[in-house]
Each structure stands twice: as structure tokens, then as C-alpha cells.
Coordinates of C-alpha atoms and ligand atoms in Angstrom, one line a residue:
Chain A
M18 CA 67.4 97.0 -42.8
Q19 CA 69.6 99.6 -41.3
R20 CA 70.8 102.3 -43.6
I21 CA 74.4 103.4 -44.0
P22 CA 74.2 107.1 -43.4
T23 CA 77.5 107.9 -45.2
L24 CA 76.4 106.2 -48.4
E25 CA 73.0 107.5 -48.9
P26 CA 71.9 107.5 -52.6
M27 CA 74.3 109.5 -54.6
V28 CA 73.5 113.2 -55.1
P29 CA 73.9 114.2 -58.7
A30 CA 77.4 115.3 -59.5
G31 CA 77.9 119.0 -58.8
A32 CA 75.0 119.2 -56.3
E33 CA 77.3 118.7 -53.4
P34 CA 79.0 121.7 -51.8
R35 CA 82.5 121.9 -53.2
M36 CA 85.5 123.1 -51.4
R37 CA 87.4 126.1 -52.8
L38 CA 91.1 126.7 -52.6
R39 CA 91.9 123.0 -52.7
F40 CA 95.5 123.7 -53.2
L41 CA 95.6 124.5 -49.5
A42 CA 95.7 120.7 -49.1
L43 CA 99.4 120.7 -49.7
I44 CA 100.2 123.7 -47.4
E45 CA 98.1 122.3 -44.5
R46 CA 99.7 118.8 -44.9
N47 CA 103.2 120.2 -45.0
F48 CA 102.8 122.3 -41.9
A49 CA 101.2 119.3 -40.1
L50 CA 104.3 117.3 -41.1
I51 CA 106.6 120.1 -39.7
K52 CA 104.7 120.0 -36.5
R53 CA 105.1 116.2 -36.2
Y54 CA 108.8 116.4 -37.0
I55 CA 109.4 119.5 -35.0
G56 CA 112.6 118.1 -33.5
W57 CA 114.2 117.8 -36.9
E58 CA 112.8 121.2 -37.9
V59 CA 114.5 122.8 -34.9
V60 CA 117.8 121.1 -35.8
F61 CA 117.6 122.2 -39.5
V62 CA 116.8 125.8 -38.6
F63 CA 119.4 125.9 -35.9
Y64 CA 122.1 124.5 -38.2
N65 CA 121.0 126.9 -40.9
I66 CA 121.3 129.9 -38.6
V67 CA 124.7 128.9 -37.1
N68 CA 126.0 128.2 -40.6
A69 CA 125.0 131.7 -41.7
L70 CA 126.5 133.3 -38.6
C71 CA 129.8 131.5 -39.2
I72 CA 129.9 132.8 -42.7
A73 CA 129.1 136.3 -41.5
F74 CA 131.9 136.1 -38.9
I75 CA 134.3 135.2 -41.7
G76 CA 133.2 138.5 -43.1
V77 CA 134.1 140.3 -39.9
T78 CA 137.7 139.0 -40.0
Q79 CA 137.9 140.5 -43.5
G80 CA 136.7 144.0 -42.6
K81 CA 133.4 145.7 -42.3
G82 CA 132.4 145.8 -45.9
H83 CA 132.5 142.0 -46.3
V84 CA 130.0 141.2 -43.6
L85 CA 127.0 142.4 -45.5
Y86 CA 128.3 140.9 -48.7
L87 CA 128.4 137.5 -47.1
V88 CA 125.1 137.9 -45.2
I89 CA 123.3 138.7 -48.5
G90 CA 124.8 135.6 -50.0
A91 CA 123.6 133.5 -47.0
L92 CA 120.1 134.9 -47.0
I93 CA 119.4 134.9 -50.7
W94 CA 120.9 131.5 -51.2
G95 CA 118.9 130.2 -48.2
F96 CA 115.7 131.5 -49.7
L97 CA 116.2 130.4 -53.3
S98 CA 117.6 127.0 -52.4
L99 CA 114.6 126.4 -50.1
L100 CA 112.2 127.1 -52.9
F101 CA 114.1 124.7 -55.1
H102 CA 114.6 122.1 -52.5
E103 CA 111.1 122.1 -50.9
L104 CA 109.4 121.4 -54.3
A105 CA 111.4 118.3 -54.9
E106 CA 111.1 117.3 -51.2
Q107 CA 107.3 117.3 -51.3
V108 CA 107.2 114.8 -54.1
Q109 CA 109.9 112.8 -52.3
W110 CA 107.8 112.6 -49.2
E111 CA 104.9 111.2 -51.1
R112 CA 107.2 108.6 -52.7
W113 CA 108.6 107.4 -49.4
E114 CA 105.2 107.1 -47.8
G115 CA 103.6 105.6 -50.9
T116 CA 100.8 108.2 -50.8
I117 CA 101.8 109.5 -54.3
E118 CA 99.5 106.9 -55.9
Y119 CA 96.6 108.2 -53.8
S120 CA 97.4 111.9 -54.5
F121 CA 97.8 111.2 -58.2
M122 CA 94.5 109.3 -58.5
A123 CA 92.5 112.2 -56.8
P124 CA 90.6 114.3 -59.2
M125 CA 92.9 117.3 -58.6
H126 CA 94.6 118.8 -61.6
R127 CA 98.3 118.3 -61.5
L128 CA 98.7 122.1 -62.0
T129 CA 96.8 122.7 -58.8
Y130 CA 98.8 120.1 -56.9
L131 CA 102.1 121.6 -58.0
L132 CA 100.8 125.1 -57.4
G133 CA 100.0 124.1 -53.8
N134 CA 103.5 122.8 -53.4
C135 CA 104.9 126.1 -54.8
F136 CA 102.8 128.2 -52.6
Y137 CA 103.9 126.2 -49.6
A138 CA 107.6 126.5 -50.6
V139 CA 107.2 130.3 -50.9
V140 CA 105.5 130.7 -47.5
Y141 CA 107.9 128.4 -45.8
G142 CA 110.9 130.1 -47.5
V143 CA 109.8 133.5 -46.4
L144 CA 109.2 132.4 -42.8
R145 CA 112.6 130.8 -42.6
S146 CA 114.4 133.7 -44.2
A147 CA 112.7 136.2 -42.0
L148 CA 113.8 134.3 -39.0
L149 CA 117.4 134.1 -40.3
L150 CA 117.4 137.8 -41.1
G151 CA 116.2 138.6 -37.6
V152 CA 118.9 136.6 -35.9
L153 CA 121.6 138.1 -38.2
V154 CA 120.5 141.6 -37.4
L155 CA 120.5 140.8 -33.7
F156 CA 124.0 139.4 -33.8
L157 CA 125.6 141.7 -36.2
G158 CA 123.6 144.9 -36.0
L159 CA 123.5 145.3 -39.8
S160 CA 122.8 148.7 -41.2
L161 CA 121.3 149.3 -44.6
K162 CA 121.7 153.0 -44.9
G163 CA 121.4 154.2 -48.5
A164 CA 120.4 150.8 -49.7
N165 CA 117.6 150.3 -52.3
I166 CA 115.7 147.8 -50.2
A167 CA 112.6 147.9 -52.4
G168 CA 114.7 147.2 -55.4
A169 CA 116.4 144.2 -53.8
L170 CA 113.0 142.8 -52.8
V171 CA 111.7 143.1 -56.4
V172 CA 114.8 141.3 -57.7
L173 CA 114.2 138.6 -55.1
V174 CA 110.6 138.1 -55.9
V175 CA 111.3 137.9 -59.6
S176 CA 114.1 135.5 -59.2
G177 CA 111.9 133.4 -57.0
L178 CA 109.9 132.6 -60.2
S179 CA 112.9 131.1 -61.9
F180 CA 113.8 129.0 -58.8
I181 CA 110.2 127.7 -58.7
G182 CA 110.7 126.7 -62.3
L183 CA 114.0 124.9 -61.5
G184 CA 112.3 123.3 -58.5
L185 CA 109.5 121.9 -60.6
I186 CA 112.1 120.4 -62.9
A187 CA 113.9 119.0 -60.0
A188 CA 110.6 117.6 -58.6
I189 CA 110.5 115.1 -61.5
L190 CA 113.7 113.4 -60.1
P191 CA 111.9 111.7 -57.2
V192 CA 109.1 110.7 -59.6
L193 CA 111.7 109.0 -61.8
S194 CA 113.4 107.2 -58.9
T195 CA 112.8 107.3 -55.2
E196 CA 116.3 107.1 -54.0
K197 CA 118.5 108.4 -56.9
G198 CA 116.1 111.3 -57.3
A199 CA 117.0 112.8 -54.0
Q200 CA 120.7 112.3 -54.6
A201 CA 120.5 113.9 -58.0
S202 CA 118.6 117.0 -56.7
H203 CA 121.2 117.5 -54.0
I204 CA 124.0 117.4 -56.6
F205 CA 122.1 119.9 -58.8
Q206 CA 121.7 122.2 -55.8
A207 CA 125.4 122.0 -54.9
V208 CA 126.4 122.9 -58.4
I209 CA 124.2 126.0 -58.5
L210 CA 125.8 127.0 -55.2
L211 CA 129.3 126.6 -56.6
I212 CA 128.7 128.5 -59.9
S213 CA 126.5 131.3 -58.8
G214 CA 128.9 133.4 -56.8
V215 CA 127.0 133.1 -53.5
Y216 CA 129.9 133.9 -51.2
Y217 CA 132.4 135.2 -53.8
E218 CA 132.6 136.9 -57.1
V219 CA 132.3 134.4 -60.0
D220 CA 135.5 136.0 -61.4
V221 CA 137.5 133.9 -58.9
L222 CA 136.3 130.7 -60.4
P223 CA 138.4 128.8 -63.0
A224 CA 137.3 129.9 -66.5
W225 CA 135.4 126.7 -67.4
I226 CA 133.3 126.8 -64.3
R227 CA 132.8 130.6 -64.7
S228 CA 131.3 130.0 -68.1
L229 CA 128.6 127.9 -66.4
S230 CA 127.7 130.7 -64.1
V231 CA 125.9 132.6 -66.8
A232 CA 123.4 129.7 -66.9
S233 CA 122.4 130.2 -63.2
P234 CA 119.6 132.7 -62.5
A235 CA 121.1 133.0 -59.0
T236 CA 124.2 134.7 -60.5
Y237 CA 122.1 137.6 -61.7
T238 CA 120.0 137.7 -58.6
L239 CA 123.0 138.0 -56.2
R240 CA 124.7 140.5 -58.4
A241 CA 121.6 142.7 -58.6
I242 CA 120.7 142.4 -54.9
R243 CA 124.3 143.3 -53.9
A244 CA 124.2 146.3 -56.2
A245 CA 120.9 147.4 -54.6
L246 CA 121.9 146.9 -51.0
L247 CA 125.6 147.7 -51.0
E248 CA 125.7 150.4 -53.6
G249 CA 122.2 151.6 -53.6
A250 CA 121.6 150.9 -57.3
S251 CA 118.4 152.5 -58.6
F252 CA 115.5 150.8 -60.2
K253 CA 116.7 152.0 -63.5
E254 CA 120.0 150.3 -63.0
L255 CA 118.4 147.1 -61.8
A256 CA 115.8 147.0 -64.6
P257 CA 117.8 145.0 -67.1
T258 CA 118.4 142.3 -64.5
I259 CA 114.8 142.3 -63.3
L260 CA 113.6 141.9 -66.9
L261 CA 116.1 139.1 -67.6
L262 CA 115.1 137.2 -64.4
A263 CA 111.4 137.7 -65.2
G264 CA 112.1 136.3 -68.6
I265 CA 113.9 133.3 -67.2
G266 CA 111.1 132.7 -64.7
I267 CA 108.3 133.0 -67.3
V268 CA 110.1 130.4 -69.5
L269 CA 111.1 128.1 -66.7
I270 CA 107.8 127.7 -64.9
P271 CA 105.8 126.4 -67.9
V272 CA 108.8 124.3 -68.8
G273 CA 108.7 122.9 -65.3
F274 CA 105.1 122.0 -65.5
A275 CA 105.5 120.5 -68.9
V276 CA 108.5 118.4 -67.8
F277 CA 106.7 117.3 -64.7
S278 CA 103.7 116.0 -66.7
L279 CA 106.0 114.2 -69.1
A280 CA 107.7 112.5 -66.2
E281 CA 104.3 111.5 -64.8
R282 CA 103.3 110.0 -68.1
W283 CA 106.6 108.1 -68.3
A284 CA 106.0 106.8 -64.7
K285 CA 102.5 105.7 -65.6
R286 CA 103.8 103.9 -68.7
T287 CA 106.6 102.1 -66.9
G288 CA 104.9 101.5 -63.6
K289 CA 107.3 103.7 -61.6
L290 CA 104.6 105.2 -59.3
K291 CA 104.5 102.0 -57.3
R292 CA 106.3 102.2 -54.0
S293 CA 109.2 99.8 -54.7
G294 CA 109.3 100.2 -58.4
Chain B
M17 CA 72.7 98.6 -69.6
Q18 CA 76.2 100.1 -70.0
P19 CA 78.8 98.3 -67.9
I20 CA 80.3 100.4 -65.2
I21 CA 83.7 98.9 -65.7
S22 CA 84.8 97.4 -69.0
C23 CA 88.1 96.1 -70.1
R24 CA 88.8 95.1 -73.7
D25 CA 92.0 93.2 -74.6
V26 CA 94.1 95.0 -71.9
H27 CA 97.8 94.3 -72.1
K28 CA 100.6 95.4 -69.8
T29 CA 104.2 94.4 -70.0
F30 CA 106.8 95.7 -67.5
N31 CA 110.3 95.9 -69.0
G32 CA 113.2 95.0 -66.8
G33 CA 114.4 98.6 -66.3
I34 CA 116.4 100.8 -68.6
L35 CA 119.3 98.4 -68.6
K36 CA 117.0 95.4 -69.2
R37 CA 118.6 93.6 -66.4
K38 CA 115.4 91.7 -65.5
K39 CA 113.4 90.0 -68.1
P40 CA 110.1 91.6 -69.2
V41 CA 107.0 90.6 -67.3
H42 CA 103.7 90.2 -69.2
A43 CA 101.5 91.2 -66.2
L44 CA 98.3 91.5 -68.2
A45 CA 97.9 89.4 -71.3
G46 CA 94.6 90.4 -72.9
I47 CA 92.0 91.1 -70.2
N48 CA 88.4 91.2 -71.1
F49 CA 85.4 91.6 -68.8
D50 CA 82.6 93.8 -67.8
V51 CA 81.4 94.8 -64.3
R52 CA 77.7 95.7 -63.9
S53 CA 76.6 98.7 -62.0
G54 CA 76.0 97.9 -58.3
E55 CA 77.5 94.4 -58.2
C56 CA 80.4 93.2 -56.2
F57 CA 82.9 91.7 -58.6
G58 CA 85.6 89.5 -57.3
L59 CA 89.0 88.9 -58.9
I60 CA 91.0 86.1 -57.5
G61 CA 94.3 84.8 -58.5
P62 CA 97.7 83.7 -57.2
N63 CA 100.4 86.2 -56.2
G64 CA 101.8 87.9 -59.2
S65 CA 98.9 87.1 -61.5
G66 CA 98.2 90.7 -62.3
K67 CA 95.4 91.7 -59.9
S68 CA 97.1 94.9 -58.6
T69 CA 98.3 95.8 -62.1
L70 CA 94.7 95.7 -63.3
I71 CA 93.5 97.8 -60.4
R72 CA 96.2 100.3 -61.2
V73 CA 95.1 100.5 -64.8
L74 CA 91.5 101.2 -63.6
S75 CA 92.8 103.8 -61.1
T76 CA 94.5 105.8 -64.0
L77 CA 97.9 105.1 -62.4
L78 CA 99.2 102.9 -65.1
Y79 CA 98.7 103.1 -68.9
P80 CA 97.9 99.8 -70.6
D81 CA 100.2 99.0 -73.6
Q82 CA 97.2 97.9 -75.6
G83 CA 93.5 97.7 -75.3
Q84 CA 91.0 99.9 -73.5
A85 CA 89.6 100.2 -70.1
H86 CA 86.5 102.3 -69.3
V87 CA 84.9 103.4 -66.0
C88 CA 81.3 104.7 -66.4
G89 CA 82.0 105.0 -70.1
F90 CA 85.1 107.1 -69.6
D91 CA 88.4 105.9 -71.0
V92 CA 91.0 105.6 -68.2
V93 CA 93.8 107.0 -70.4
R94 CA 91.9 109.7 -72.3
K95 CA 89.6 111.0 -69.6
P96 CA 91.5 110.3 -66.4
Y97 CA 90.0 113.3 -64.4
R98 CA 86.5 112.1 -65.1
V99 CA 87.4 108.6 -64.0
R100 CA 89.1 109.9 -60.8
E101 CA 85.9 111.6 -59.7
L102 CA 84.1 108.3 -59.7
I103 CA 86.5 105.9 -58.2
S104 CA 88.6 105.3 -55.1
R105 CA 90.9 102.6 -54.0
V106 CA 92.1 100.7 -50.9
S107 CA 95.3 98.8 -51.5
V108 CA 96.9 96.0 -49.5
D109 CA 99.4 98.3 -48.0
A110 CA 97.7 101.3 -46.4
A111 CA 99.8 104.2 -47.6
F112 CA 99.6 107.1 -45.3
F113 CA 101.8 109.9 -43.8
K114 CA 102.8 107.7 -40.9
K115 CA 103.6 110.6 -38.5
L116 CA 100.3 112.3 -39.2
S117 CA 97.1 111.4 -37.4
A118 CA 94.2 109.5 -39.0
W119 CA 92.3 112.7 -39.2
E120 CA 95.2 114.7 -40.7
N121 CA 95.6 112.1 -43.4
L122 CA 91.8 112.1 -44.1
R123 CA 91.7 115.8 -44.2
Y124 CA 94.4 115.8 -46.8
S125 CA 92.4 113.5 -48.9
A126 CA 89.2 115.5 -48.4
R127 CA 91.0 118.6 -49.7
L128 CA 92.4 116.7 -52.7
Y129 CA 88.9 115.6 -53.5
G130 CA 87.3 119.0 -52.7
V131 CA 85.0 117.6 -50.0
P132 CA 84.2 120.2 -47.4
L133 CA 86.0 119.3 -44.2
R134 CA 82.9 119.2 -42.0
I135 CA 81.2 116.7 -44.3
A136 CA 84.4 114.7 -44.7
R137 CA 84.9 114.4 -40.9
Q138 CA 81.4 113.3 -40.3
R139 CA 81.5 110.7 -43.1
A140 CA 84.8 109.4 -41.9
L141 CA 83.6 109.1 -38.3
D142 CA 80.5 107.3 -39.5
V143 CA 82.4 104.8 -41.5
L144 CA 85.0 104.2 -38.8
A145 CA 82.3 103.7 -36.2
E146 CA 80.7 101.0 -38.3
L147 CA 84.1 99.4 -38.7
G148 CA 84.5 99.2 -35.0
F149 CA 87.3 101.9 -35.0
S150 CA 87.2 103.8 -31.8
A151 CA 86.7 107.5 -32.3
R152 CA 89.3 108.1 -29.5
R153 CA 92.0 107.0 -31.9
F154 CA 91.0 109.5 -34.6
N155 CA 93.8 111.9 -33.7
D156 CA 96.5 109.4 -33.0
S157 CA 99.3 109.2 -35.5
M158 CA 99.0 106.4 -38.0
E159 CA 102.2 104.7 -36.8
D160 CA 100.6 104.2 -33.4
L161 CA 97.6 102.3 -35.0
S162 CA 97.6 98.6 -35.6
R163 CA 97.6 97.3 -39.1
G164 CA 93.9 96.5 -38.8
M165 CA 93.1 100.0 -37.7
Q166 CA 95.2 101.5 -40.5
Q167 CA 93.3 99.5 -43.0
K168 CA 90.0 100.8 -41.6
V169 CA 91.2 104.3 -42.0
A170 CA 92.1 103.4 -45.6
V171 CA 88.5 102.3 -46.1
A172 CA 87.2 105.5 -44.6
R173 CA 89.5 107.5 -46.9
A174 CA 88.2 105.6 -49.9
L175 CA 84.6 106.5 -49.0
I176 CA 85.2 110.2 -48.2
N177 CA 84.5 111.3 -51.8
R178 CA 81.4 109.0 -52.2
P179 CA 82.8 107.1 -55.2
Q180 CA 80.6 105.1 -57.5
V181 CA 83.2 102.4 -57.9
L182 CA 85.3 101.2 -55.0
L183 CA 88.5 99.3 -55.9
L184 CA 89.6 97.0 -53.1
D185 CA 93.0 95.4 -53.6
E186 CA 93.3 92.6 -51.1
P187 CA 91.8 94.8 -48.4
T188 CA 92.0 92.1 -45.7
T189 CA 95.3 90.5 -46.5
G190 CA 97.4 90.5 -43.3
L191 CA 94.7 91.7 -41.0
D192 CA 94.0 89.9 -37.7
P193 CA 90.9 87.8 -37.7
R194 CA 88.7 90.3 -35.9
S195 CA 89.6 93.2 -38.2
K196 CA 89.3 91.0 -41.2
R197 CA 85.7 90.0 -40.1
E198 CA 84.8 93.7 -39.5
V199 CA 86.1 94.8 -42.8
E200 CA 84.3 91.9 -44.6
A201 CA 81.1 92.6 -42.8
Y202 CA 81.3 96.2 -43.9
I203 CA 81.9 95.3 -47.5
Q204 CA 78.9 93.0 -47.2
R205 CA 76.8 95.9 -46.0
L206 CA 78.1 98.2 -48.8
R207 CA 77.1 95.6 -51.2
N208 CA 73.7 95.0 -49.9
Q209 CA 72.6 98.4 -48.8
T210 CA 74.1 100.8 -51.4
D211 CA 74.4 101.1 -55.2
L212 CA 78.2 101.2 -54.9
T213 CA 80.0 99.0 -57.4
I214 CA 82.7 97.0 -55.7
F215 CA 85.7 95.5 -57.5
L216 CA 87.5 93.3 -55.0
T217 CA 90.7 91.3 -55.4
T218 CA 91.5 88.7 -53.0
H219 CA 93.0 85.2 -52.5
D220 CA 90.6 84.5 -49.7
M221 CA 88.0 81.9 -50.9
Y222 CA 85.6 82.8 -48.2
E223 CA 85.5 86.4 -49.4
A224 CA 85.2 85.4 -53.0
E225 CA 82.3 83.1 -52.2
H226 CA 80.4 85.2 -49.7
L227 CA 81.0 88.8 -50.8
C228 CA 81.0 88.6 -54.5
D229 CA 78.1 88.3 -57.0
R230 CA 80.5 87.2 -59.7
V231 CA 84.1 86.0 -59.6
A232 CA 86.8 86.1 -62.2
I233 CA 89.8 83.9 -61.8
I234 CA 93.0 85.4 -63.2
D235 CA 96.2 83.5 -63.9
K236 CA 99.4 84.9 -65.5
G237 CA 97.6 88.0 -66.7
R238 CA 94.7 86.1 -68.2
I239 CA 91.1 85.6 -67.0
V240 CA 90.6 81.9 -67.1
A241 CA 87.0 81.8 -65.7
L242 CA 84.2 84.2 -64.9
D243 CA 80.9 83.3 -63.3
T244 CA 79.0 83.3 -60.1
P245 CA 80.7 81.3 -57.4
K246 CA 77.9 78.8 -57.6
M247 CA 78.3 78.2 -61.3
L248 CA 82.1 78.0 -61.1
K249 CA 81.7 75.2 -58.6
R250 CA 79.0 73.5 -60.6
I251 CA 81.1 73.4 -63.7
L252 CA 84.0 71.7 -62.0
A253 CA 81.7 69.4 -60.1
R254 CA 80.2 68.2 -63.4
K255 CA 83.6 67.7 -64.9
R256 CA 84.8 65.7 -61.9
G257 CA 81.5 63.9 -61.4
S258 CA 81.5 64.8 -57.7
D259 CA 79.3 67.0 -55.6
H260 CA 81.9 68.1 -53.2
V261 CA 83.7 70.8 -55.0
S262 CA 84.8 74.0 -53.2
L263 CA 85.7 77.3 -54.8
E264 CA 89.3 76.6 -53.7
D265 CA 89.2 73.4 -55.8
V266 CA 88.1 75.5 -58.8
F267 CA 90.9 78.0 -58.0
L268 CA 93.6 75.3 -57.8
E269 CA 92.3 73.6 -60.9
L270 CA 92.4 76.7 -63.0
T271 CA 95.6 78.5 -61.8
H272 CA 99.1 77.5 -62.6
K273 CA 100.5 74.7 -60.5
E274 CA 104.2 75.3 -60.6
W275 CA 105.7 77.5 -57.8
V276 CA 106.5 80.8 -59.4
D277 CA 106.1 82.8 -56.3
A278 CA 109.4 84.7 -55.9
E279 CA 109.2 87.1 -58.8
G280 CA 105.6 87.7 -58.7
D281 CA 105.4 89.1 -55.2
D282 CA 108.2 91.6 -54.7
D283 CA 106.5 93.7 -52.1
G284 CA 103.4 91.7 -51.3
D285 CA 101.3 94.0 -53.3
Ligands
ADP321 N1 105.4 98.6 -61.3 C1 105.9 97.4 -61.6 N2 107.1 97.4 -62.2 C2 107.6 96.2 -62.6 N3 107.0 95.0 -62.5 C3 105.7 95.0 -61.9 C4 105.1 96.2 -61.5 N4 103.9 95.9 -61.0 C5 103.8 94.6 -61.1 N5 104.8 94.0 -61.7 C6 105.0 92.6 -62.0 O1 103.8 92.2 -62.7 C7 103.3 90.9 -62.2 C8 101.9 91.1 -61.7 O2 102.0 91.8 -60.5 P1 100.7 92.2 -59.6 O3 99.7 92.8 -60.5 O4 101.2 93.1 -58.5 O5 100.2 90.8 -59.1 P2 99.2 90.5 -57.9 O6 98.6 91.7 -57.4 O7 98.2 89.6 -58.6 O8 99.9 89.8 -56.9 C9 104.4 90.5 -61.2 O9 105.3 89.6 -61.8 C10 105.0 91.8 -60.8 O10 106.4 91.5 -60.3
MG322 MG1 98.5 92.5 -55.6

């Protein structure tokens, strides 16, 4: 009888060489998807760049000081919204393709799975933002004399944590419902854009909307990064905001994980992981 | 010997959404059975009888409302990670990233399971070769592969982690006759030449009869008979006083006769 080479008698569990850094699964898969949908990727990046340029040129019409103000808004919002959006998007993909059942029945801890998604979102967000920054500098010749660049970067990194937390919470939406999930996460993103003072000071907002802006970590991020880059605010001046953002992030990330596993459990009770369900 | 899969009084009801617009479906209504290590166990039943629901419970993708299911002694609800290390599944619809190639999809699975890529690649190529899948198509995107080829990739994916239990949910439904034969022949080989335990759902009587050591017939979420194909036929033959009884006769005798197709088969899965 011919033997089946792939299914030789089972080696005892643990005897097989195991792979390390398994969370790379998500990063590799996502970049493979980008490669396959390269046309769309080019469209999105192009649109994103043109959009940021248009906003920057509005700044030009308003006088020199406004350009950098708006560019900072476009860049920071671009980065934070990508973090947020990509996390939900990854789960959304798996829903559309029906692979979510296969990914969720693999013996990979959900934390590792989500961490892989977060890691990808950060890498992708940094690449996209760096590209955008390059183009903006090329077109507008921005100068950052006297700016506290290191301070701005620290603020950005710390605020990234809270957006990862928000992204994890948004990632439950596609678990709950394939179609409505994507819709809800776009609405959520739009509301944060409105209330956080991305392109204007939150003072211009009607009072009731302005009161919402305190709830958005992006509000503090933008205020602090503008202070660092436009007014050269020192680390000492930035410290309270950095601590606040770190606090929000440290709370939101575990909350995000917890909410996600609750959503997963709900889906397993109600049968919602199924493609059409 | 301890059964490799065991279900005790497993119930599952799907409610009609939050607004209760649809009426609840009692998909599993008290399932009891054991699967022995190394056997090929068949589950046959009409559309909507609860086969896929049961497979999902065993796959740790669905919590039973009541009762217990164990795989290799591990409770599927309490020890899902232990169970996941031991099982894999092929479903009727081969779910893949359609734009990615067969290998890119398999690579993703290999990483999820922690199987080193070099080993995973070799295993996949071996399985695919035995299934008659040309290695030249290995890097083609899934959407360019025929349904039969996609299903072969799904079989390769399910074997990449060397499971102890292979859950096959209508693996040949919708395949062309040649692919169907190739997949069946491979299941036959797995059954005869390995200690893999196979849990196969089907409504193909040929498969039930020729691939399975024992067959359970499920109807409306209940197991209505469980025995070797031979015994199932013999029991009905005795009852009818006739020698010419096929497994299909047994199936038709024991499963519901009214047409209740529509609701039961919303996505063919
Ligand atoms: N995730 C789900 N949500 C709601 N109803 C479901 C779900 N899965 C299955 N059902 C219902 O449960 C019953 C059994 O379905 P299923 O197990 O898929 O049957 P089979 O695989 O035997 O065709 C059907 O009535 C089906 O509509
Ligand atoms: Mg089914």
C-alpha cells in the first residue's frame, strides 16, 4: 500500500518545529491583498494626496501661517483615521470572504490575531503618512524652524495607542453585522473628524457639538502637535497632554480587546460568524 | 477507549434576529453520538437538518445552548484552543481571499497554525498532487481556479496543520464528476492509510456507503439512526421483507417527507 507522505503517523504535540512571530500572518496577508488590489490602492493614495493638497492650498489663500496649520490637520488625521479604519477593515475583509470562520477556528489566540492587525495598521499608516508628508513638502516647501519635532512625534505615538483602542472597538462592528458594521464605522469616523478640530479650532463649533470634542483623543492630539510644531512648545508644556493621551490609550486598548471578545462570544452564541448570517 | 468526538444532548436554537422577525429554528434538538478514533463517520440528512450547525459546534464556532460536545476529551466551549489544535474543516463553500493565490491563502493558514512555511508548502504540494491539482496553478489567484480546484485547495488547507480530526462538510457538493471522484478517492485513502478521524456530512448516498464506517442519519436536528451502512439497510430490509433495499431507501424512510426546503437552505451551506 502506498503511503501518504503528508500524513505520516502524528508526531507528538510540540515535537514539530513551530513558527515564531505568527502575528506576521496578518501583515503578510494584508500586503499581499494590497498588491493584488494595487489599482485601488493607487486610487486611494492619489485621492488622499490630492485631498490634502487642496486643503493646504485653502491655507495658502488665507495667509502663510494657515498652511502648516491645515497640513498638520491633514497629516495627523490621515494617520489616526487610518489606524482606526484599517483595524475594522481587516475584520470586514474576512467577513466578506467568509474566511473569518477559518481564522477564528485556528489555534491562534485572539489577542495575537488582533495584535497582528494593529501592527499592520501602524506600519501601513506610517508608510502612507510618510508618503503624504513627502509630497506636501515637495509642493509647499514647508519649513519647521523652531518646531519641537520630537515632541510632536511623541504626542503622535502616544495618541496612536488610543486610536488603536478605538479601532479595536470599531472592529466589533463588522463582527456584529457584515454590512451595517461598515456603515456604522464610517459614521463613527466622520463624527470624530467633525468634533476634533482637525481643520479648525473646536471653538467655532456650536456649543453642543463642542462639548463632544472633549471626548475625542484627536482633539488633544491636534492641539498638542500644533503647539509643538507651530509654537515650539517644550516637552514640559506638552507633558500633561502626553500623560492624558497615554492614560486614554492604556484604558482604551484593554477595553478594545475585551469588547472584541465579548462581540465574538455573542456572535458564537447567535450564529453570526456565518457568511450570510 | 475514549471516543474522539462525543456529543451529549446538544441543542441549538437560532432566534429570528433581534427583532424576532423570523421564527426561531431548532437546528439541533438533542444530539447524542460518539465517534471512535480513526473511523470515518458519516452524517447524512436533508438540507436544513442541522449538519453544518453540528460541524460548527465541533469547530468551536458556535456555542451549543445546552449539552456538551468534546473533541479528544476537550470541551469545545471551555477549551476551544485545545480543540482547535486538533481539528480542521472543509466546508461546502471554499472560503478564501479570492484575489490571493492558492499559495498565499495557504501561507496565511500556515502562519495562523504556526506551521513553518517550508513544511507547509511541501505538505500542500503533496496533498494537491494526490488530488490531481496541477502544481502550475499553485500561484494563480483563487478566482481563476475552478470550483473543483478551489475545493482541493480547501482540502490542502485543512491538512496543513496535520489535524487529528478532519471535519468535512459536504466537501463534494457542487463539484464536477471528475473532481468529485478525485476528492472521494483521497478521502478513501485518508481513511485507509492514516489514523485520521474523519467526520463527513453529505447527502450523497454513494459517499455515505463507500467512504463511511458508520453513518448517522439526521433529520430536523435529531439523529434518527446510527449504524454501519450495511446494518442500516438490513434493518429496513427486514422491516419491508425485501432484499433490495438501498441506503437511499433508508434515508427516504427515516427523514421527513414534506418539502420544507426553502427555509432550511438559505445559502446552500
Ligand atoms: N447562523 C445561523 N443563523 C440562523 N439560522 C441558521 C444559522 N445556521 C443554520 N441556521 C438554520 O438552522 C437550520 C439547520 O441548518 P444547517 O445546519 O445549515 O443545515 P444543513 O447543513 O443540514 O443543510 C436551518 O433551518 C438553517 O436555516
Ligand atoms: Mg450544510
